[in-house]
Amino acid sequence: MSRASAWPASKATVHWKRSGSLISYILLTLGLGIMVFPFLWMISTSFKTLDDIYSLSLTPSRFTWENYATMFRETPFPTWMLNSLYIAVIATASVCIFDSITGYILAKFSFWGKQVIFVLILSTLMVPTEMLIIPWYLVSSSFNGMDTYWGILFPGLISGFGIFLMKQFMESLPSELLDAARIDGMGEWGIFLRIAVPLVKPALATLCILTFLGSWNSFIWPLIITQSEEMFTIPVGMAFFSSEAKDSSNWVQIMTGATLSVLPLIILFLCFQKQIIRGIATTGLK
């Protein structure tokens, strides 16, 4: 093929690639708009007055902070937020501690029945949460956990998924490195805390974030175990608002409360987005 005939073909290829990229960007932009619009409308509505509550405009006709002042002054929303924060922090800390220790033991120690234990742990991931509610309820009522922080917390203090995740990452650690630390006289706790944990920080950060999100958004179990408004978490409290939404003022409170409830999650993602991406992309050590 001559150079003259190859040149138009290469130009056509470049043209089609550019056209394909442009179409892809247009479709992604449309998808982004469809996904983001309800979120932006929720934030905008939290600053609207009652007259604009049903307007689809993203710009309030009269900007007001009164909705937020009402939420903190006339509703138990601050208590609900503190309850959710307390439960999420405790659950996250517990999962990271116990799951990382269990994953390390299953990955780096040999003992009878290890594979059986690991399979039993994985089998818990196949059981739907709805099937566990009755056993959880019986255990909670037996230990006076009704309408208490302990009752809300205990099902999420350890996670089968977290054990699986940490075991897979712990297995990627070089056993020779751990053996060298043992030869130097370092104890097992020192090896775990000073060598193993720093090397699996991406996985640990990912587990922390996923656990915090799951605990913060948990609804079914806190709804069943709590009885008083003072023990409600944010999802349960927002459902209470929705059930009482008989006029426009309640819908303003719902949008304001929903906006406040997602702020900690947004801050969490902004602070740890690098760790999230690194934890998902990392599959082992080079």
mmCIF file of C-alpha atoms in Angstrom:
data_model
loop_
_atom_site.group_PDB
_atom_site.id
_atom_site.type_symbol
_atom_site.label_atom_id
_atom_site.label_comp_id
_atom_site.label_asym_id
_atom_site.label_seq_id
_atom_site.Cartn_x
_atom_site.Cartn_y
_atom_site.Cartn_z
ATOM 1 C CA MET A 1 0.000 0.000 0.000
ATOM 2 C CA SER A 2 1.342 3.419 -0.933
ATOM 3 C CA ARG A 3 1.904 6.170 1.588
ATOM 4 C CA ALA A 4 -0.774 8.302 -0.068
ATOM 5 C CA SER A 5 -3.483 5.660 0.387
ATOM 6 C CA ALA A 6 -2.439 4.866 3.968
ATOM 7 C CA TRP A 7 -2.679 8.491 5.072
ATOM 8 C CA PRO A 8 -6.464 8.915 4.581
ATOM 9 C CA ALA A 9 -7.048 5.579 6.316
ATOM 10 C CA SER A 10 -5.069 6.679 9.369
ATOM 11 C CA LYS A 11 -6.942 9.996 9.429
ATOM 12 C CA ALA A 12 -10.258 8.141 9.326
ATOM 13 C CA THR A 13 -9.164 5.902 12.211
ATOM 14 C CA VAL A 14 -8.210 8.915 14.308
ATOM 15 C CA HIS A 15 -11.527 10.565 13.432
ATOM 16 C CA TRP A 16 -13.555 7.536 14.536
ATOM 17 C CA LYS A 17 -11.581 7.258 17.778
ATOM 18 C CA ARG A 18 -12.221 10.908 18.581
ATOM 19 C CA SER A 19 -15.911 10.528 17.728
ATOM 20 C CA GLY A 20 -16.150 7.452 19.951
ATOM 21 C CA SER A 21 -14.485 9.275 22.831
ATOM 22 C CA LEU A 22 -16.830 12.249 22.392
ATOM 23 C CA ILE A 23 -19.900 9.994 22.439
ATOM 24 C CA SER A 24 -18.587 8.227 25.531
ATOM 25 C CA TYR A 25 -18.091 11.525 27.358
ATOM 26 C CA ILE A 26 -21.581 12.688 26.370
ATOM 27 C CA LEU A 27 -23.182 9.466 27.649
ATOM 28 C CA LEU A 28 -21.168 9.595 30.875
ATOM 29 C CA THR A 29 -22.172 13.227 31.400
ATOM 30 C CA LEU A 30 -25.846 12.371 30.905
ATOM 31 C CA GLY A 31 -25.567 9.462 33.326
ATOM 32 C CA LEU A 32 -23.814 11.685 35.850
ATOM 33 C CA GLY A 33 -26.565 14.282 35.569
ATOM 34 C CA ILE A 34 -29.306 11.700 36.104
ATOM 35 C CA MET A 35 -27.543 10.321 39.176
ATOM 36 C CA VAL A 36 -26.479 13.618 40.730
ATOM 37 C CA PHE A 37 -29.659 15.664 40.150
ATOM 38 C CA PRO A 38 -31.707 14.058 43.003
ATOM 39 C CA PHE A 39 -28.785 14.567 45.373
ATOM 40 C CA LEU A 40 -28.364 18.217 44.386
ATOM 41 C CA TRP A 41 -32.136 18.744 44.610
ATOM 42 C CA MET A 42 -32.116 17.302 48.137
ATOM 43 C CA ILE A 43 -29.398 19.750 49.223
ATOM 44 C CA SER A 44 -31.149 22.643 47.491
ATOM 45 C CA THR A 45 -34.500 21.783 49.084
ATOM 46 C CA SER A 46 -32.944 21.866 52.550
ATOM 47 C CA PHE A 47 -32.361 25.601 51.992
ATOM 48 C CA LYS A 48 -35.817 26.331 50.558
ATOM 49 C CA THR A 49 -38.883 27.765 52.215
ATOM 50 C CA LEU A 50 -42.209 25.944 52.413
ATOM 51 C CA ASP A 51 -43.453 27.775 49.321
ATOM 52 C CA ASP A 52 -40.687 26.237 47.162
ATOM 53 C CA ILE A 53 -40.775 22.709 48.549
ATOM 54 C CA TYR A 54 -42.304 21.182 45.396
ATOM 55 C CA SER A 55 -40.198 23.173 42.939
ATOM 56 C CA LEU A 56 -37.654 21.223 40.872
ATOM 57 C CA SER A 57 -35.415 24.253 40.625
ATOM 58 C CA LEU A 58 -31.941 23.801 42.082
ATOM 59 C CA THR A 59 -31.841 27.459 43.082
ATOM 60 C CA PRO A 60 -34.023 28.447 46.071
ATOM 61 C CA SER A 61 -36.090 31.574 45.481
ATOM 62 C CA ARG A 62 -35.266 32.598 49.042
ATOM 63 C CA PHE A 63 -32.208 31.057 50.705
ATOM 64 C CA THR A 64 -32.714 30.214 54.390
ATOM 65 C CA TRP A 65 -30.843 28.435 57.187
ATOM 66 C CA GLU A 66 -33.970 28.138 59.322
ATOM 67 C CA ASN A 67 -34.511 24.487 58.373
ATOM 68 C CA TYR A 68 -31.171 23.494 59.881
ATOM 69 C CA ALA A 69 -31.786 25.578 62.989
ATOM 70 C CA THR A 70 -35.150 23.864 63.409
ATOM 71 C CA MET A 71 -33.596 20.414 63.056
ATOM 72 C CA PHE A 72 -31.089 21.067 65.840
ATOM 73 C CA ARG A 73 -33.424 23.080 68.058
ATOM 74 C CA GLU A 74 -36.791 21.297 67.846
ATOM 75 C CA THR A 75 -36.000 17.674 66.920
ATOM 76 C CA PRO A 76 -33.876 14.885 68.484
ATOM 77 C CA PHE A 77 -31.765 14.729 65.303
ATOM 78 C CA PRO A 78 -28.489 15.671 67.103
ATOM 79 C CA THR A 79 -29.029 12.730 69.468
ATOM 80 C CA TRP A 80 -29.661 10.405 66.523
ATOM 81 C CA MET A 81 -26.490 11.592 64.820
ATOM 82 C CA LEU A 82 -24.428 11.037 67.974
ATOM 83 C CA ASN A 83 -25.951 7.555 68.351
ATOM 84 C CA SER A 84 -25.047 6.656 64.767
ATOM 85 C CA LEU A 85 -21.545 8.082 65.137
ATOM 86 C CA TYR A 86 -20.916 6.230 68.398
ATOM 87 C CA ILE A 87 -22.194 2.916 67.037
ATOM 88 C CA ALA A 88 -20.317 3.264 63.729
ATOM 89 C CA VAL A 89 -16.997 4.141 65.410
ATOM 90 C CA ILE A 90 -17.211 1.291 67.947
ATOM 91 C CA ALA A 91 -18.256 -1.240 65.286
ATOM 92 C CA THR A 92 -15.475 -0.114 62.936
ATOM 93 C CA ALA A 93 -12.809 -0.340 65.623
ATOM 94 C CA SER A 94 -14.022 -3.776 66.743
ATOM 95 C CA VAL A 95 -14.161 -5.177 63.202
ATOM 96 C CA CYS A 96 -10.696 -3.899 62.319
ATOM 97 C CA ILE A 97 -9.137 -5.326 65.487
ATOM 98 C CA PHE A 98 -10.767 -8.758 65.532
ATOM 99 C CA ASP A 99 -10.855 -9.314 61.760
ATOM 100 C CA SER A 100 -7.213 -8.379 61.266
ATOM 101 C CA ILE A 101 -6.097 -10.673 64.105
ATOM 102 C CA THR A 102 -8.242 -13.549 62.841
ATOM 103 C CA GLY A 103 -7.099 -13.031 59.258
ATOM 104 C CA TYR A 104 -3.459 -13.007 60.357
ATOM 105 C CA ILE A 105 -3.856 -16.241 62.327
ATOM 106 C CA LEU A 106 -5.638 -18.012 59.478
ATOM 107 C CA ALA A 107 -3.067 -16.829 56.941
ATOM 108 C CA LYS A 108 0.225 -17.339 58.787
ATOM 109 C CA PHE A 109 -0.334 -20.130 61.289
ATOM 110 C CA SER A 110 -0.822 -23.846 60.686
ATOM 111 C CA PHE A 111 -3.121 -25.764 63.023
ATOM 112 C CA TRP A 112 -5.639 -28.572 62.843
ATOM 113 C CA GLY A 113 -9.026 -27.570 61.436
ATOM 114 C CA LYS A 114 -7.898 -24.236 59.970
ATOM 115 C CA GLN A 115 -9.571 -24.799 56.612
ATOM 116 C CA VAL A 116 -12.776 -25.980 58.273
ATOM 117 C CA ILE A 117 -12.906 -22.846 60.413
ATOM 118 C CA PHE A 118 -12.309 -20.650 57.384
ATOM 119 C CA VAL A 119 -15.056 -22.381 55.405
ATOM 120 C CA LEU A 120 -17.466 -21.957 58.327
ATOM 121 C CA ILE A 121 -16.628 -18.254 58.469
ATOM 122 C CA LEU A 122 -17.217 -17.887 54.723
ATOM 123 C CA SER A 123 -20.530 -19.743 55.032
ATOM 124 C CA THR A 124 -21.862 -16.946 57.227
ATOM 125 C CA LEU A 125 -21.698 -14.659 54.172
ATOM 126 C CA MET A 126 -24.292 -16.847 52.445
ATOM 127 C CA VAL A 127 -26.911 -16.395 55.173
ATOM 128 C CA PRO A 128 -29.314 -13.473 54.520
ATOM 129 C CA THR A 129 -29.507 -10.880 57.268
ATOM 130 C CA GLU A 130 -33.270 -11.364 57.543
ATOM 131 C CA MET A 131 -32.733 -14.963 58.688
ATOM 132 C CA LEU A 132 -30.433 -13.827 61.496
ATOM 133 C CA ILE A 133 -32.756 -11.243 62.996
ATOM 134 C CA ILE A 134 -34.698 -13.703 65.191
ATOM 135 C CA PRO A 135 -31.541 -15.310 66.702
ATOM 136 C CA TRP A 136 -30.082 -11.837 67.259
ATOM 137 C CA TYR A 137 -33.296 -10.745 68.937
ATOM 138 C CA LEU A 138 -33.331 -13.772 71.248
ATOM 139 C CA VAL A 139 -29.695 -13.241 72.218
ATOM 140 C CA SER A 140 -30.255 -9.528 72.793
ATOM 141 C CA SER A 141 -33.327 -10.074 74.962
ATOM 142 C CA SER A 142 -31.498 -12.776 76.959
ATOM 143 C CA PHE A 143 -28.665 -10.366 77.821
ATOM 144 C CA ASN A 144 -30.897 -7.317 78.454
ATOM 145 C CA GLY A 145 -29.797 -5.678 75.219
ATOM 146 C CA MET A 146 -33.156 -4.276 74.187
ATOM 147 C CA ASP A 147 -33.035 -0.546 73.492
ATOM 148 C CA THR A 148 -29.328 -0.322 74.384
ATOM 149 C CA TYR A 149 -26.124 0.420 72.534
ATOM 150 C CA TRP A 150 -24.920 -3.123 73.223
ATOM 151 C CA GLY A 151 -28.048 -4.555 71.601
ATOM 152 C CA ILE A 152 -27.479 -2.501 68.452
ATOM 153 C CA LEU A 153 -23.749 -3.189 68.325
ATOM 154 C CA PHE A 154 -23.184 -6.875 68.969
ATOM 155 C CA PRO A 155 -24.203 -8.288 65.528
ATOM 156 C CA GLY A 156 -21.605 -6.083 63.835
ATOM 157 C CA LEU A 157 -18.629 -6.442 66.179
ATOM 158 C CA ILE A 158 -16.946 -8.950 63.853
ATOM 159 C CA SER A 159 -17.403 -9.502 60.128
ATOM 160 C CA GLY A 160 -16.980 -12.617 58.000
ATOM 161 C CA PHE A 161 -16.204 -10.471 54.963
ATOM 162 C CA GLY A 162 -13.541 -8.605 56.920
ATOM 163 C CA ILE A 163 -11.872 -11.845 57.993
ATOM 164 C CA PHE A 164 -11.837 -13.040 54.388
ATOM 165 C CA LEU A 165 -10.414 -9.726 53.151
ATOM 166 C CA MET A 166 -7.675 -9.556 55.772
ATOM 167 C CA LYS A 167 -6.734 -13.220 55.326
ATOM 168 C CA GLN A 168 -6.254 -12.743 51.584
ATOM 169 C CA PHE A 169 -4.015 -9.730 52.137
ATOM 170 C CA MET A 170 -2.109 -11.340 54.996
ATOM 171 C CA GLU A 171 -1.314 -14.326 52.786
ATOM 172 C CA SER A 172 0.505 -11.987 50.384
ATOM 173 C CA LEU A 173 3.036 -11.054 53.078
ATOM 174 C CA PRO A 174 6.392 -12.821 52.674
ATOM 175 C CA SER A 175 6.699 -15.495 55.357
ATOM 176 C CA GLU A 176 10.488 -15.053 55.223
ATOM 177 C CA LEU A 177 10.073 -11.493 56.523
ATOM 178 C CA LEU A 178 8.086 -12.718 59.511
ATOM 179 C CA ASP A 179 10.548 -15.540 60.175
ATOM 180 C CA ALA A 180 13.424 -13.053 60.147
ATOM 181 C CA ALA A 181 11.617 -11.019 62.810
ATOM 182 C CA ARG A 182 11.158 -14.152 64.936
ATOM 183 C CA ILE A 183 14.868 -14.956 64.635
ATOM 184 C CA ASP A 184 15.644 -11.437 65.852
ATOM 185 C CA GLY A 185 13.592 -12.175 68.966
ATOM 186 C CA MET A 186 10.420 -10.244 68.190
ATOM 187 C CA GLY A 187 7.232 -11.666 69.696
ATOM 188 C CA GLU A 188 4.135 -12.547 67.712
ATOM 189 C CA TRP A 189 2.240 -9.448 68.830
ATOM 190 C CA GLY A 190 5.188 -7.290 67.826
ATOM 191 C CA ILE A 191 5.368 -8.986 64.422
ATOM 192 C CA PHE A 192 1.641 -8.468 63.934
ATOM 193 C CA LEU A 193 1.568 -4.820 65.030
ATOM 194 C CA ARG A 194 4.896 -3.599 63.671
ATOM 195 C CA ILE A 195 5.256 -5.625 60.459
ATOM 196 C CA ALA A 196 1.997 -7.212 59.300
ATOM 197 C CA VAL A 197 -0.440 -4.363 60.003
ATOM 198 C CA PRO A 198 1.647 -1.590 58.353
ATOM 199 C CA LEU A 199 2.014 -3.717 55.216
ATOM 200 C CA VAL A 200 -1.747 -4.249 54.850
ATOM 201 C CA LYS A 201 -2.827 -0.675 55.560
ATOM 202 C CA PRO A 202 -4.695 -0.320 52.222
ATOM 203 C CA ALA A 203 -6.851 -3.355 53.007
ATOM 204 C CA LEU A 204 -7.358 -2.213 56.595
ATOM 205 C CA ALA A 205 -8.393 1.282 55.462
ATOM 206 C CA THR A 206 -10.850 -0.204 52.975
ATOM 207 C CA LEU A 207 -12.321 -2.450 55.665
ATOM 208 C CA CYS A 208 -12.675 0.518 58.043
ATOM 209 C CA ILE A 209 -14.495 2.605 55.463
ATOM 210 C CA LEU A 210 -16.849 -0.175 54.338
ATOM 211 C CA THR A 211 -17.653 -1.090 57.943
ATOM 212 C CA PHE A 212 -18.329 2.522 58.890
ATOM 213 C CA LEU A 213 -20.637 2.986 55.902
ATOM 214 C CA GLY A 214 -22.500 -0.242 56.621
ATOM 215 C CA SER A 215 -22.968 0.599 60.284
ATOM 216 C CA TRP A 216 -23.986 4.195 59.561
ATOM 217 C CA ASN A 217 -26.629 3.103 57.027
ATOM 218 C CA SER A 218 -27.909 0.086 58.986
ATOM 219 C CA PHE A 219 -31.685 0.233 59.309
ATOM 220 C CA ILE A 220 -33.486 -3.085 59.870
ATOM 221 C CA TRP A 221 -31.753 -4.213 63.047
ATOM 222 C CA PRO A 222 -31.727 -0.792 64.835
ATOM 223 C CA LEU A 223 -35.405 -0.418 63.920
ATOM 224 C CA ILE A 224 -36.237 -3.724 65.625
ATOM 225 C CA ILE A 225 -34.023 -3.412 68.691
ATOM 226 C CA THR A 226 -34.732 0.241 69.599
ATOM 227 C CA GLN A 227 -37.912 1.361 71.330
ATOM 228 C CA SER A 228 -37.355 4.958 72.450
ATOM 229 C CA GLU A 229 -36.615 7.999 70.303
ATOM 230 C CA GLU A 230 -33.452 8.665 72.333
ATOM 231 C CA MET A 231 -31.912 5.430 71.016
ATOM 232 C CA PHE A 232 -32.824 5.916 67.350
ATOM 233 C CA THR A 233 -30.050 6.011 64.782
ATOM 234 C CA ILE A 234 -30.240 8.351 61.803
ATOM 235 C CA PRO A 235 -31.881 5.861 59.358
ATOM 236 C CA VAL A 236 -34.535 4.954 61.943
ATOM 237 C CA GLY A 237 -35.096 8.596 62.831
ATOM 238 C CA MET A 238 -35.473 9.563 59.177
ATOM 239 C CA ALA A 239 -38.033 6.781 58.748
ATOM 240 C CA PHE A 240 -39.875 8.243 61.749
ATOM 241 C CA PHE A 241 -39.900 11.626 60.029
ATOM 242 C CA SER A 242 -41.222 10.044 56.832
ATOM 243 C CA SER A 243 -44.066 8.332 58.668
ATOM 244 C CA GLU A 244 -45.022 11.675 60.215
ATOM 245 C CA ALA A 245 -44.795 13.624 56.932
ATOM 246 C CA LYS A 246 -48.349 14.941 56.789
ATOM 247 C CA ASP A 247 -47.511 18.485 55.736
ATOM 248 C CA SER A 248 -44.818 20.374 53.849
ATOM 249 C CA SER A 249 -42.812 21.239 56.955
ATOM 250 C CA ASN A 250 -42.051 17.565 57.580
ATOM 251 C CA TRP A 251 -40.789 17.138 54.031
ATOM 252 C CA VAL A 252 -38.477 20.091 54.549
ATOM 253 C CA GLN A 253 -37.178 18.359 57.674
ATOM 254 C CA ILE A 254 -36.704 15.106 55.754
ATOM 255 C CA MET A 255 -34.576 16.799 53.091
ATOM 256 C CA THR A 256 -32.598 18.711 55.723
ATOM 257 C CA GLY A 257 -32.037 15.587 57.807
ATOM 258 C CA ALA A 258 -31.026 13.571 54.744
ATOM 259 C CA THR A 259 -28.490 16.239 53.806
ATOM 260 C CA LEU A 260 -27.028 16.252 57.309
ATOM 261 C CA SER A 261 -26.900 12.454 57.395
ATOM 262 C CA VAL A 262 -24.752 12.181 54.259
ATOM 263 C CA LEU A 263 -22.271 14.894 55.260
ATOM 264 C CA PRO A 264 -20.108 12.579 57.415
ATOM 265 C CA LEU A 265 -19.997 10.048 54.580
ATOM 266 C CA ILE A 266 -18.946 12.703 52.075
ATOM 267 C CA ILE A 267 -16.213 13.906 54.421
ATOM 268 C CA LEU A 268 -15.084 10.311 54.919
ATOM 269 C CA PHE A 269 -14.791 9.716 51.179
ATOM 270 C CA LEU A 270 -12.965 12.993 50.595
ATOM 271 C CA CYS A 271 -10.438 12.205 53.322
ATOM 272 C CA PHE A 272 -9.828 8.563 52.426
ATOM 273 C CA GLN A 273 -10.541 8.311 48.705
ATOM 274 C CA LYS A 274 -6.891 7.477 47.962
ATOM 275 C CA GLN A 275 -6.975 4.622 50.459
ATOM 276 C CA ILE A 276 -10.231 3.320 48.976
ATOM 277 C CA ILE A 277 -8.825 3.244 45.440
ATOM 278 C CA ARG A 278 -5.515 1.790 46.607
ATOM 279 C CA GLY A 279 -7.243 -0.878 48.658
ATOM 280 C CA ILE A 280 -9.408 -1.951 45.739
ATOM 281 C CA ALA A 281 -6.530 -1.935 43.254
ATOM 282 C CA THR A 282 -3.960 -3.623 45.447
ATOM 283 C CA THR A 283 -3.939 -7.402 45.291
ATOM 284 C CA GLY A 284 -0.588 -8.117 46.952
ATOM 285 C CA LEU A 285 2.972 -6.972 47.411
ATOM 286 C CA LYS A 286 5.415 -6.436 44.575
#
